[in-house]
Short mmCIF file of C-alpha atoms and ligand atoms in Angstrom, two decimals:
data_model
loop_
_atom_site.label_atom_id
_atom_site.label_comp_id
_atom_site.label_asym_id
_atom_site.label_seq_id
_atom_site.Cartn_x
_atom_site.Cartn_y
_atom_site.Cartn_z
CA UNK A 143 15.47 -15.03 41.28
CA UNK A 144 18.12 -12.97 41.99
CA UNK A 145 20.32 -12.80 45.34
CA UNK A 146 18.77 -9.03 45.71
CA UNK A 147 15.10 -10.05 45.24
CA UNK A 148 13.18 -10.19 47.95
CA UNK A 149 13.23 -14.29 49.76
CA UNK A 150 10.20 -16.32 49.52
CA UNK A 151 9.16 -18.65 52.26
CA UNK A 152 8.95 -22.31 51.97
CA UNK A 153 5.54 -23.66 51.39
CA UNK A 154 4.42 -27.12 51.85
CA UNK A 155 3.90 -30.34 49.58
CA UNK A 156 0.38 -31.93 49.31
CA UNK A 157 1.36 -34.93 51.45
CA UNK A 158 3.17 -37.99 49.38
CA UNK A 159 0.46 -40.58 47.63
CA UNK A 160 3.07 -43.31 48.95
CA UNK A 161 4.45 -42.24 52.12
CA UNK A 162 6.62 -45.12 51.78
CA UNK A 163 8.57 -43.48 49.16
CA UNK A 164 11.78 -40.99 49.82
CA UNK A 165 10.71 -37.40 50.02
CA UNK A 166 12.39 -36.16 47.03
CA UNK A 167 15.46 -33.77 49.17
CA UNK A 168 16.29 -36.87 50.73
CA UNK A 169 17.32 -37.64 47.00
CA UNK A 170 19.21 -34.57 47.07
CA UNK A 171 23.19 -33.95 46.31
CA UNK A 172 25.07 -32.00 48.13
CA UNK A 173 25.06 -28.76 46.32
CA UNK A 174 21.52 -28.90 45.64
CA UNK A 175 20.92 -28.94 49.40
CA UNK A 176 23.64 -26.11 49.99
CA UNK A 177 21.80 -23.73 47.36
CA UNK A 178 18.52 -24.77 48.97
CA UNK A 179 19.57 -23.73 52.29
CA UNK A 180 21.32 -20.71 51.25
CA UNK A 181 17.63 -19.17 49.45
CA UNK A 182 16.04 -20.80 52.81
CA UNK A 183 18.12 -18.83 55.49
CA UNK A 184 18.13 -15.64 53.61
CA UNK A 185 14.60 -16.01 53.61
CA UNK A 186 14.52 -16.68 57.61
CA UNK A 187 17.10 -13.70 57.99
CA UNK A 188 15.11 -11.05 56.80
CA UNK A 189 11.69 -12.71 58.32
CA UNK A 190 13.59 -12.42 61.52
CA UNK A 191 14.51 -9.37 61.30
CA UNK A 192 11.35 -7.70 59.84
CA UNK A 193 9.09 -9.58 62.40
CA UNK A 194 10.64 -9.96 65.90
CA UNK A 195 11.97 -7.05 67.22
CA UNK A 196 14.81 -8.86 69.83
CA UNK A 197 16.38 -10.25 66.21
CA UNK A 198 16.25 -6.88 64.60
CA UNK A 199 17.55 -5.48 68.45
CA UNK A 200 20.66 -8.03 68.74
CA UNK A 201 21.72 -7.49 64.27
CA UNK A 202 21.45 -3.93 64.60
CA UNK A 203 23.88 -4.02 67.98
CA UNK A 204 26.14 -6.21 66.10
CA UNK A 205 26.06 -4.28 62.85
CA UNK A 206 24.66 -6.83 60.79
CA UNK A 207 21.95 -6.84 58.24
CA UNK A 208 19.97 -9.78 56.49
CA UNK A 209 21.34 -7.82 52.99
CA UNK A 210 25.03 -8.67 54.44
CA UNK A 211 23.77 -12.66 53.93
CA UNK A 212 25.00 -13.27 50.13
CA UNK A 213 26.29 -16.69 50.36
CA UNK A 214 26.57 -19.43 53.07
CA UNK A 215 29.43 -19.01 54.55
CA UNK A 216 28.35 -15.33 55.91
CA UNK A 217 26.55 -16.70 58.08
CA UNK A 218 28.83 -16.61 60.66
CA UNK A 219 28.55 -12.76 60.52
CA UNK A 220 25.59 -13.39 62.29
CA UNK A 221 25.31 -13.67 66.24
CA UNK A 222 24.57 -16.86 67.75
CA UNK A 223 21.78 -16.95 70.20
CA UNK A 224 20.87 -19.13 73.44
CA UNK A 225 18.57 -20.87 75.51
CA UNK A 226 18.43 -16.88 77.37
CA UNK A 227 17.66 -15.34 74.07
CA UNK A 228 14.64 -16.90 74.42
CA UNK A 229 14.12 -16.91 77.87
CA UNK A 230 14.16 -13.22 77.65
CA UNK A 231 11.28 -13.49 75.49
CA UNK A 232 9.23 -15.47 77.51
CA UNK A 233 6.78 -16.61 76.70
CA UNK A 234 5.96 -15.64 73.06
CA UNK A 235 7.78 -12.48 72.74
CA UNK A 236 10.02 -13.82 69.91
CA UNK A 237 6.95 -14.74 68.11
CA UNK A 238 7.09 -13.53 63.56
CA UNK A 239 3.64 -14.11 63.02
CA UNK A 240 0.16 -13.54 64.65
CA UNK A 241 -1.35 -15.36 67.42
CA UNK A 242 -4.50 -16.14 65.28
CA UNK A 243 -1.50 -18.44 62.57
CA UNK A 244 -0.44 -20.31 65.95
CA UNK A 245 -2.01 -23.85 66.15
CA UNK A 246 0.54 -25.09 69.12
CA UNK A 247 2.73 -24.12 71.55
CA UNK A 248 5.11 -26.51 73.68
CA UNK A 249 7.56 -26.03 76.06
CA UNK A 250 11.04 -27.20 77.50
CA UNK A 251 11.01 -29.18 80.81
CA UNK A 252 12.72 -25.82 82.20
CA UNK A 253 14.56 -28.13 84.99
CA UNK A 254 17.35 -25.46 84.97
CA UNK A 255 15.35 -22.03 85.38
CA UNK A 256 12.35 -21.08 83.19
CA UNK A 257 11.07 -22.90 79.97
CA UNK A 258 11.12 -21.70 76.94
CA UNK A 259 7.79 -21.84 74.89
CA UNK A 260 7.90 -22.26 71.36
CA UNK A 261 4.84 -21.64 69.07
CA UNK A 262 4.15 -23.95 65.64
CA UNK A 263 2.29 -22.28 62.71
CA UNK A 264 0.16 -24.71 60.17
CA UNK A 265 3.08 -24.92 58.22
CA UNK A 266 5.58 -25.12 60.91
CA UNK A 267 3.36 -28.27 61.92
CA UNK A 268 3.37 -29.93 58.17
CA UNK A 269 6.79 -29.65 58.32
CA UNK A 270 7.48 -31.56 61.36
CA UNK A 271 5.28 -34.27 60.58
CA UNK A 272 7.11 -34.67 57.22
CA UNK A 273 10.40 -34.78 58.83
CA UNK A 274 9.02 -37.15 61.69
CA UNK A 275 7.84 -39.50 59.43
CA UNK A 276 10.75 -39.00 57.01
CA UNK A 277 12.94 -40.16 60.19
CA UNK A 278 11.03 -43.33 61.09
CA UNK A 279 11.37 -44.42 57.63
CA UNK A 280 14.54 -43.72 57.54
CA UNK A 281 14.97 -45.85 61.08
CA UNK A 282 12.97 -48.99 59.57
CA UNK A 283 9.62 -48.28 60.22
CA UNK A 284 6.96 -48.92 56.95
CA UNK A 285 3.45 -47.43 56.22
CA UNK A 286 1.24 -50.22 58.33
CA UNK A 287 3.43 -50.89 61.18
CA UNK A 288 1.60 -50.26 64.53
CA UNK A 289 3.10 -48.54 66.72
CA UNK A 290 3.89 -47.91 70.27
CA UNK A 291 4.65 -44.35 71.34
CA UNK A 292 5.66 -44.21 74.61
CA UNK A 293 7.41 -40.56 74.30
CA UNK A 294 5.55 -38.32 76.64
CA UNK A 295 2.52 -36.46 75.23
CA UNK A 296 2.11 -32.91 76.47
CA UNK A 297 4.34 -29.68 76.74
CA UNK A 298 7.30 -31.86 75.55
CA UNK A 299 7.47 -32.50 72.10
CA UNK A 300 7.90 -35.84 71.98
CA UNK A 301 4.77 -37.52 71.87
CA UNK A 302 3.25 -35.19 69.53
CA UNK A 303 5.66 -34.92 67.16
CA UNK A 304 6.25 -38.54 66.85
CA UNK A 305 2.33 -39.60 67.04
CA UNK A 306 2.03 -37.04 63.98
CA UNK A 307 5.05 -38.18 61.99
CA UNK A 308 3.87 -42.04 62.43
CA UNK A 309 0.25 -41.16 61.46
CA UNK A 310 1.66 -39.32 58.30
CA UNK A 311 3.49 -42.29 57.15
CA UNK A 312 0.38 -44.21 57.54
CA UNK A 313 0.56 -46.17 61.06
CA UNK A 314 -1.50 -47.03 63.27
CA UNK A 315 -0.32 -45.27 65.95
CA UNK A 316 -1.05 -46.53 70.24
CA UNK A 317 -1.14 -43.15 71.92
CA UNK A 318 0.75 -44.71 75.31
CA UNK A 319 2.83 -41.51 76.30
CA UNK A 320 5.83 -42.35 79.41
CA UNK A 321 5.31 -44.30 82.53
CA UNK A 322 2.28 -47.13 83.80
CA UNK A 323 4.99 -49.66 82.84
CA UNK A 324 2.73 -52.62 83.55
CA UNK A 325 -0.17 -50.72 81.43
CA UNK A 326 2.27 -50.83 78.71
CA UNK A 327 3.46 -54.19 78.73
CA UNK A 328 -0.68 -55.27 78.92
CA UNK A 329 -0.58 -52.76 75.99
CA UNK A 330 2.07 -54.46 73.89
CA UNK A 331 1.59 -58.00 74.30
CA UNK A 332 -1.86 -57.60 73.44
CA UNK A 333 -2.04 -55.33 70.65
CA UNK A 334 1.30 -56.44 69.20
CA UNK A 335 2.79 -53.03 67.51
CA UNK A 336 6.18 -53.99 65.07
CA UNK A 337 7.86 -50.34 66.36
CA UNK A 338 8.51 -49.02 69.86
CA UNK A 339 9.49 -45.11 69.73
CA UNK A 340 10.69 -44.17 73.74
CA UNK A 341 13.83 -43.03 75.35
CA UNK A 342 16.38 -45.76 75.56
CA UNK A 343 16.95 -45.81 79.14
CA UNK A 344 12.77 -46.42 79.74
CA UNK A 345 13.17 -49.26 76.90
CA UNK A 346 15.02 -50.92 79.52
CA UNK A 347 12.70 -50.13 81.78
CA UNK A 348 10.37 -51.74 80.08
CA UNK A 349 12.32 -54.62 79.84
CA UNK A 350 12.57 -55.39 83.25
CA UNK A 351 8.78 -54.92 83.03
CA UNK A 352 8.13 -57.94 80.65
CA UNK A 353 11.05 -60.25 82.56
CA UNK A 354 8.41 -59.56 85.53
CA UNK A 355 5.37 -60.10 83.66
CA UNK A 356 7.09 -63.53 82.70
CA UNK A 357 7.53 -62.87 79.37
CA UNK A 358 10.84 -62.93 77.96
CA UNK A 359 11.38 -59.41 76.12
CA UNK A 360 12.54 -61.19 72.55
CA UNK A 361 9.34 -63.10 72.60
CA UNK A 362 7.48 -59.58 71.91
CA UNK A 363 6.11 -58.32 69.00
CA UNK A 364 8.58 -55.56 68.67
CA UNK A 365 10.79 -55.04 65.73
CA UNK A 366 12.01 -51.60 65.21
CA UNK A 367 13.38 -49.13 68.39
CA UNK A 368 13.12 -45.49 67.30
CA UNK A 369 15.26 -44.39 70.17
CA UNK A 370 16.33 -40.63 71.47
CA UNK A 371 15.42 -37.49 73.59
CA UNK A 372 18.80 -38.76 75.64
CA UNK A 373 22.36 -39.44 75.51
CA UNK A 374 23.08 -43.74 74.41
CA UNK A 375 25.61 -45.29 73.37
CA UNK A 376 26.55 -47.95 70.70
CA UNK A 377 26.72 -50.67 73.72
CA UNK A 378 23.52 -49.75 74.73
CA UNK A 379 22.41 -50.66 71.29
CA UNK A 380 23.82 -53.99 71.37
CA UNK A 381 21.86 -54.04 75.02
CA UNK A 382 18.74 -53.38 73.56
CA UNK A 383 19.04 -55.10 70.18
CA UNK A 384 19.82 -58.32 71.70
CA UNK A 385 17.14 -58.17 74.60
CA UNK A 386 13.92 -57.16 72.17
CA UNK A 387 15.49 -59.13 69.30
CA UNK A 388 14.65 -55.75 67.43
CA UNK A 389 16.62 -53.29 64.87
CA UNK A 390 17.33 -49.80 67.41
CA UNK A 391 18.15 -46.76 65.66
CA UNK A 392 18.35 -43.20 67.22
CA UNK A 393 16.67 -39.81 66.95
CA UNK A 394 17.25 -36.02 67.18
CA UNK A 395 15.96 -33.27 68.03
CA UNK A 396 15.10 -30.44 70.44
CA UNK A 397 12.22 -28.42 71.27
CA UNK A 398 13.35 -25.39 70.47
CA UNK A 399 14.16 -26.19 66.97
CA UNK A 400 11.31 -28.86 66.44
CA UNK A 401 11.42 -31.70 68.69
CA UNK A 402 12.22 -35.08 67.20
CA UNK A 403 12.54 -35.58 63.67
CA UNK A 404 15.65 -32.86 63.06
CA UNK A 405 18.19 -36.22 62.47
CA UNK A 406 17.61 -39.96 62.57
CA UNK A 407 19.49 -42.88 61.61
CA UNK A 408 19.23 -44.86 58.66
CA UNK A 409 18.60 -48.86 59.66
CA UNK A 410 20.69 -49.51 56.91
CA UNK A 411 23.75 -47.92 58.20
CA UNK A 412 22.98 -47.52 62.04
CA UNK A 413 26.05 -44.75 61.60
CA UNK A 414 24.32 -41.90 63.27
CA UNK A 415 21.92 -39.25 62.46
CA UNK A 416 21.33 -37.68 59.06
CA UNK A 417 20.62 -34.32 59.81
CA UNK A 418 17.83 -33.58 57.77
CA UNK A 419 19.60 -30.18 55.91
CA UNK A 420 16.79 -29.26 53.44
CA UNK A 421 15.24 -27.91 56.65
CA UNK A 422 17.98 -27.68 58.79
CA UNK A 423 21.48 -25.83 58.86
CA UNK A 424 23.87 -27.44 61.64
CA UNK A 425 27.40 -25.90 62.23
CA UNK A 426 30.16 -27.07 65.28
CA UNK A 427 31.55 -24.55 67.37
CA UNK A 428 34.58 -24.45 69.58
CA UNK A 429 32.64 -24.51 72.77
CA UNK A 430 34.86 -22.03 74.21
CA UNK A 431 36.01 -19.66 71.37
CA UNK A 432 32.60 -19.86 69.88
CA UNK A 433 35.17 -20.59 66.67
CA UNK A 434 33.30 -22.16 63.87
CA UNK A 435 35.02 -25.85 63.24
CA UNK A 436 35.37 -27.53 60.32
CA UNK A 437 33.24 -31.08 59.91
CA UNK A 438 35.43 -33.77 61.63
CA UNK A 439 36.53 -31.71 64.41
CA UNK A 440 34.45 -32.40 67.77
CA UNK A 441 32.53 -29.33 69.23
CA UNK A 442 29.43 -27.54 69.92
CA UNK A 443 26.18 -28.31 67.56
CA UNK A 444 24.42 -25.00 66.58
CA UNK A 445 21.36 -25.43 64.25
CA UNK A 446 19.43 -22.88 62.37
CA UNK A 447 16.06 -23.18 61.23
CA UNK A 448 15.36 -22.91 57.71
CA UNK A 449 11.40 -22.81 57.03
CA UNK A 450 9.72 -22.12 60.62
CA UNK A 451 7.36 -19.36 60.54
CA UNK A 452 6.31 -19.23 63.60
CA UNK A 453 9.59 -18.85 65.72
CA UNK A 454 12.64 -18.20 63.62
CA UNK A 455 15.72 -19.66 65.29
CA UNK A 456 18.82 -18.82 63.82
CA UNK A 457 22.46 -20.40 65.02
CA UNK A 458 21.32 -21.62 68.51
CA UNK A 459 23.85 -22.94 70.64
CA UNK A 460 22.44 -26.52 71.21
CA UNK A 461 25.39 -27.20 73.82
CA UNK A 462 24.92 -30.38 72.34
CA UNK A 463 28.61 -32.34 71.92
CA UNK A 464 29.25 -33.78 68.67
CA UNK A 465 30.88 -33.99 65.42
CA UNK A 466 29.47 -33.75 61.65
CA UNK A 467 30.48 -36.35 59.30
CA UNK A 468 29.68 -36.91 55.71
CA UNK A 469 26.13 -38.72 54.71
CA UNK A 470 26.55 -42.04 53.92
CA UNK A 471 22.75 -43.75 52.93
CA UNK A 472 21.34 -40.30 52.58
CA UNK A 473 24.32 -38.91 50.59
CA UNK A 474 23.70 -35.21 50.84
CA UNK A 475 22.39 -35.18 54.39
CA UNK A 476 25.32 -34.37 56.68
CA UNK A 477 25.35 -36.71 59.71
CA UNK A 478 26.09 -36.41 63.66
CA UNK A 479 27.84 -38.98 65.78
CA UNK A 480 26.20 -39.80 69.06
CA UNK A 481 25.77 -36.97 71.41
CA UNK A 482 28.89 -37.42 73.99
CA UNK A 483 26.77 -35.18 75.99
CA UNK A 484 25.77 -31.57 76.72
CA UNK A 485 28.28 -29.17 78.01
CA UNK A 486 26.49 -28.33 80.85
CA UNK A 487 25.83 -31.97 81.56
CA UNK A 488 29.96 -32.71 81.77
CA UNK A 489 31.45 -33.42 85.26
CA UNK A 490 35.05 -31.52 85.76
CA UNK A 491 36.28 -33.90 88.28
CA UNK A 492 38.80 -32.34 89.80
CA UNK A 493 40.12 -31.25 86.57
CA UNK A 494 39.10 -33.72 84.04
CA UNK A 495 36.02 -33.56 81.81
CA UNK A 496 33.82 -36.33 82.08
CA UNK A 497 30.22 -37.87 80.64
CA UNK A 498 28.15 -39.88 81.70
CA UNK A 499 27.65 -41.69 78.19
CA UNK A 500 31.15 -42.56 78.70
CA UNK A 501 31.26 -44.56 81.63
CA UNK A 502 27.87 -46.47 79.74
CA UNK A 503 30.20 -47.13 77.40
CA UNK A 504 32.58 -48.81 79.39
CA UNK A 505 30.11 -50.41 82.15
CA UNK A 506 28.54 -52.14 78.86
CA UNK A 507 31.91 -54.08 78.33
CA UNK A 508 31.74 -55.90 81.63
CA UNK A 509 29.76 -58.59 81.84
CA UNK A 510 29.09 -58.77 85.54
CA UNK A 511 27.83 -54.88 85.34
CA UNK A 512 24.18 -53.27 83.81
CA UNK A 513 23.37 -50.54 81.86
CA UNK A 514 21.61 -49.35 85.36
CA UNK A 515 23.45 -46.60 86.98
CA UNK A 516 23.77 -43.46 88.13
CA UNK A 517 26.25 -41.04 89.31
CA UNK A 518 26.78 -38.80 92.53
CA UNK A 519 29.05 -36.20 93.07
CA UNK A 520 30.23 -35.00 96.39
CA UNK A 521 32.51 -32.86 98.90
CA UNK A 522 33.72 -34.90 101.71
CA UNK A 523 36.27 -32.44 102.51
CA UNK A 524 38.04 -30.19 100.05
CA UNK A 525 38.10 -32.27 97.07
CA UNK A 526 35.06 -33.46 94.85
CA UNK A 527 34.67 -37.48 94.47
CA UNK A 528 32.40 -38.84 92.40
CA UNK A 529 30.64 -42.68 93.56
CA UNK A 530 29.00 -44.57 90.49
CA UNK A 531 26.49 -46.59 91.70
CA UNK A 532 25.43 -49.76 89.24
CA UNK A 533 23.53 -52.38 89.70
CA UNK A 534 25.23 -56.03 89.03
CA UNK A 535 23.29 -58.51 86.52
CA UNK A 536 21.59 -61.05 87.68
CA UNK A 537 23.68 -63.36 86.24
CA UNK A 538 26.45 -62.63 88.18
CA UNK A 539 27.68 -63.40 91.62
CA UNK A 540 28.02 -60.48 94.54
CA UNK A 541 31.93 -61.26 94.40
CA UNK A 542 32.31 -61.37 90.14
CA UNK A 543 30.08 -57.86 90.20
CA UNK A 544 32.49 -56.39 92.95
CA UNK A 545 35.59 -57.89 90.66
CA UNK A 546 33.84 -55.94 87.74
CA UNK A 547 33.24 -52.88 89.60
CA UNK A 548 36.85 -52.48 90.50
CA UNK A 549 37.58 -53.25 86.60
CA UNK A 550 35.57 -50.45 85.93
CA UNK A 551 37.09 -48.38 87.97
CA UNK A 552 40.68 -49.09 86.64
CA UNK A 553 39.32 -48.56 83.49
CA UNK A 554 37.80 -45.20 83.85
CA UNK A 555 41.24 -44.46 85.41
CA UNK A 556 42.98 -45.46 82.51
CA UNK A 557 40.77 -44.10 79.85
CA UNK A 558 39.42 -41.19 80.87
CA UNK A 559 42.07 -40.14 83.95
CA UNK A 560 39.59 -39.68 86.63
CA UNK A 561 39.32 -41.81 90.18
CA UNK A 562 36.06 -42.38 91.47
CA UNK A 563 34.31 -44.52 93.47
CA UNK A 564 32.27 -47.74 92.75
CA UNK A 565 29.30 -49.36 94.58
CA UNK A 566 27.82 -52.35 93.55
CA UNK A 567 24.02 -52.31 94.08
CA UNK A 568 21.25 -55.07 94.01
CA UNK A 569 19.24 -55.88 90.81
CA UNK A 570 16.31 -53.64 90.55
CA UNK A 571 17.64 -51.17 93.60
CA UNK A 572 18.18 -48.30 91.04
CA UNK A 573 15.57 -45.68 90.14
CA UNK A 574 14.13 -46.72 86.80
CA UNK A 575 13.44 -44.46 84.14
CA UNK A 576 10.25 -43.10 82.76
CA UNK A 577 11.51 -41.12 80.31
CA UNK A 578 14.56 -39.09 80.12
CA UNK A 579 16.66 -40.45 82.75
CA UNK A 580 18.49 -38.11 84.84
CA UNK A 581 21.45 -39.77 86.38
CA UNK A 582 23.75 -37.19 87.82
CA UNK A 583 23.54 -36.20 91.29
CA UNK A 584 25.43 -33.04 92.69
CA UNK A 585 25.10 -33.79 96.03
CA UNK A 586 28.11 -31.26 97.02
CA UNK A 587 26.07 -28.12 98.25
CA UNK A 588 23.61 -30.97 100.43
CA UNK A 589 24.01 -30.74 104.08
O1 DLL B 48 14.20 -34.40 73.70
C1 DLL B 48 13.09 -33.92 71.62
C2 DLL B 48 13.07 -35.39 71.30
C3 DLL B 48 12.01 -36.15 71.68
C4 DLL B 48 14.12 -35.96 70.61
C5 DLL B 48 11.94 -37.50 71.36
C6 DLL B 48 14.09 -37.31 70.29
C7 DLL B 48 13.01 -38.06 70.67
P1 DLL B 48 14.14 -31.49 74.50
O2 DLL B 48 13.35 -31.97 75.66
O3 DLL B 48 14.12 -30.05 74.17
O4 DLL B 48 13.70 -32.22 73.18
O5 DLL B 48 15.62 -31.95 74.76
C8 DLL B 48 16.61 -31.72 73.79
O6 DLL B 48 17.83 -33.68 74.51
O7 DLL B 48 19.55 -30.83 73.21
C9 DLL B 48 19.96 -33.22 73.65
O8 DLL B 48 20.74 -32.78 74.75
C10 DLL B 48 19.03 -34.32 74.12
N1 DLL B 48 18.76 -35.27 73.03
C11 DLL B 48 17.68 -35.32 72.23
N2 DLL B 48 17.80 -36.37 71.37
C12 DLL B 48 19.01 -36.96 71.64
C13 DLL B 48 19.72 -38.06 71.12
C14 DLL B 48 13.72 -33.57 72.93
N3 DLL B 48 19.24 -38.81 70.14
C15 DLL B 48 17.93 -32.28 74.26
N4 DLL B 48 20.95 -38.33 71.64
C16 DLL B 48 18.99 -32.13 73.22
C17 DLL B 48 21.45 -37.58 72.64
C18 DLL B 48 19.61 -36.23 72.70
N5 DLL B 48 20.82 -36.55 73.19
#
């Protein structure tokens, strides 16, 4: 095929006889998987613009046309799009196909204004549960593993799209979705599943569940930690790992791109994601200049989609804060260090940008502090403060937890520039999570 002919659109493979096997682009080179996603997006480009009319709208104002796409690089001739892009076509206005080739429709939370719905064709739905299973192999989990999925089931994508990825990789799969904590320690001591897939903070949740329960959390059946949907850091891994006794690896994704199974982690490595690029086409952006950076340099993750039928999404701003690195165990599969955090998530405390992942980080390297925290931001007079609250560990005394706290303190100073309060709470005082834990609290405009 030429570069004039018309694209054709990705169709897909009868699923593997061994689903414990590679999928063969995870084999893939480098060049193979740019010329792949070149013929990919140009077919996406022109089904975007021939189908939904906001696309063909927003190239036309910006002078572009899918014909102007003849290699890779022009795709930055293209507009990127938003979180509003969609919004504006709420709920299914941005929909390239007909309703009667929809088989499911999720949605975002919408905790900041109105979800965005996004619509899965049979394809679109193959393809997920490819990539989901691709990334829980890739994470350490094998065909016959049971496992626990404790990712909400519903309008967010996480149940679903991890129940289907673990069924097509030939698991036995417990159905749990977030929350019932004592139903799910019942649940896991007595059917005994090798993989846990949940957020990270509600795996220590759980935790606290089986210390309560009287059963030390290593002493469970759990082996593998497919961990994501929320910011963690590499001290929380060392948390978990050495509470379960278990292998924790993280994973990507966002609903309206897939929901998870975009990137995982290898368990060989435990370096970060592979973004899985046969399917997926990530770029960094100066968050500010909306200047493309090159891989290395930290900035905004935008991702187009490559094969989805249903709703095309091409370069959408993520606000997602990382960096792309080479691949390392899947060698032509770019990779993502941890997500510091999302833009709109960063304090600016009085001046100085700040994440919550960061002061995990650093809590995680006292010993008299836990992981449990959370942060609130206020206006006692003119100037914002912020007050991290964090619970002590049992272990330690009221006196060596107030000794860490002010540690902590002079170490956020230090490393990040920032003063803030610190309060020590009582073991078990802090809201737990049930799924994606929010733990930022603007309390500035409360009266
Ligand atoms: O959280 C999809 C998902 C479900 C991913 C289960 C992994 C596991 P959304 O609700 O649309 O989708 O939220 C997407 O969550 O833009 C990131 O800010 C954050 N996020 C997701 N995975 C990670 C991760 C799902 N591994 C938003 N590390 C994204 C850090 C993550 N942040």
């Amino acid at each position: 095929m030429t570069r004039h002919d018309v694209p054709q659109p990705w169709t897909p493979s009868a699923p593997p006889t061994d689903p414990g096997q590679l999928d063969p682009e995870e084999h893939y080179h480098q060049e193979q998987i740019r010329e792949l996603q070149f013929e990919r997006l140009r077919w996406t480009l022109h089904h975007a613009y021939h189908n939904v009319p906001a696309y063909q709208q927003l190239y036309d104002e910006h002078g572009v046309h899918p014909r102007d796409f003849t290699s890779l690089e022009d795709i930055t001739l293209f507009p990127c799009i938003d979180k509003e892009f969609l919004r504006a076509a709420y709920p299914l206005k941005a929909l390239a196909v007909p309703m009667d080739k929809v088989r499911r429709i999720h949605a975002s939370s919408g905790t900041t204004g109105q979800p965005t719905v996004v619509a899965y064709t049979e394809n679109d739905l193959q393809m997920w549960a490819t990539l989901a299973a691709r990334s829980l192999r890739n994470s350490g989990v094998r065909p016959g593993h049971i496992v626990h999925n404790a990712y909400g089931y519903g309008l967010f994508t996480g149940g679903l799209g991890a129940h289907y990825g673990a069924e097509r990789l030939g698991c036995p799969v417990v159905p749990m979705s977030g929350g019932q904590t004592e139903k799910q320690v019942q649940m896991i001591t007595d059917l005994q599943p090798d993989v846990i897939l949940c957020t990270p903070t509600y795996l220590l949740a759980l935790a606290d569940g089986f210390t309560k329960a009287g059963i030390p959390p290593r002493d469970t059946s759990l082996k593998v930690g497919v961990l994501g949907a929320e910011p963690w850091t590499d001290g929380m891994r060392v948390e978990i790992e050495s509470l379960f006794d278990m292998k924790a690896c993280d994973i990507y994704g966002l609903s309206e791109l897939l929901g998870p199974g975009m990137a995982s982690e290898s368990v060989e490595t435990q370096d970060g994601c592979h973004i899985w690029e046969d399917h997926f086409y990530p770029e960094i952006l100066d968050p500010f200049t909306s200047e493309v950076l090159e891989d290395g340099e930290h900035g905004e993750l935008v991702f187009s989609a490559l094969t989805r039928e249903a709703l095309p999404i091409i370069r959408f701003r993520t606000h997602d804060l990382t960096t792309l690195r080479p691949g390392t165990a899947r060698a032509g599969h770019r990779r993502m260090d941890r997500i510091v955090g999302r833009s709109d998530d960063m304090i600016i405390l009085r001046g100085v940008n700040l994440f919550p992942s960061q002061i995990e980080e650093i809590a995680l390297e006292i010993e008299t502090l836990s992981p449990h925290f959370l942060l609130e931001i206020t206006r006692p007079k003119r100037l914002d403060e912020l007050t991290i609250k964090i619970e002590r560990r049992e272990t330690a005394s009221a006196a060596e937890a107030e000794a860490g706290g002010q540690e902590l303190r002079s170490r956020i100073k230090n490393r990040i520039g920032c003063t803030c309060n610190i309060e020590i709470a009582e073991p078990h005082s802090l809201a737990r999570s049930s799924g994606k834990l929010r733990r930022i609290y603007d309390l500035r405009n409360a009266h």
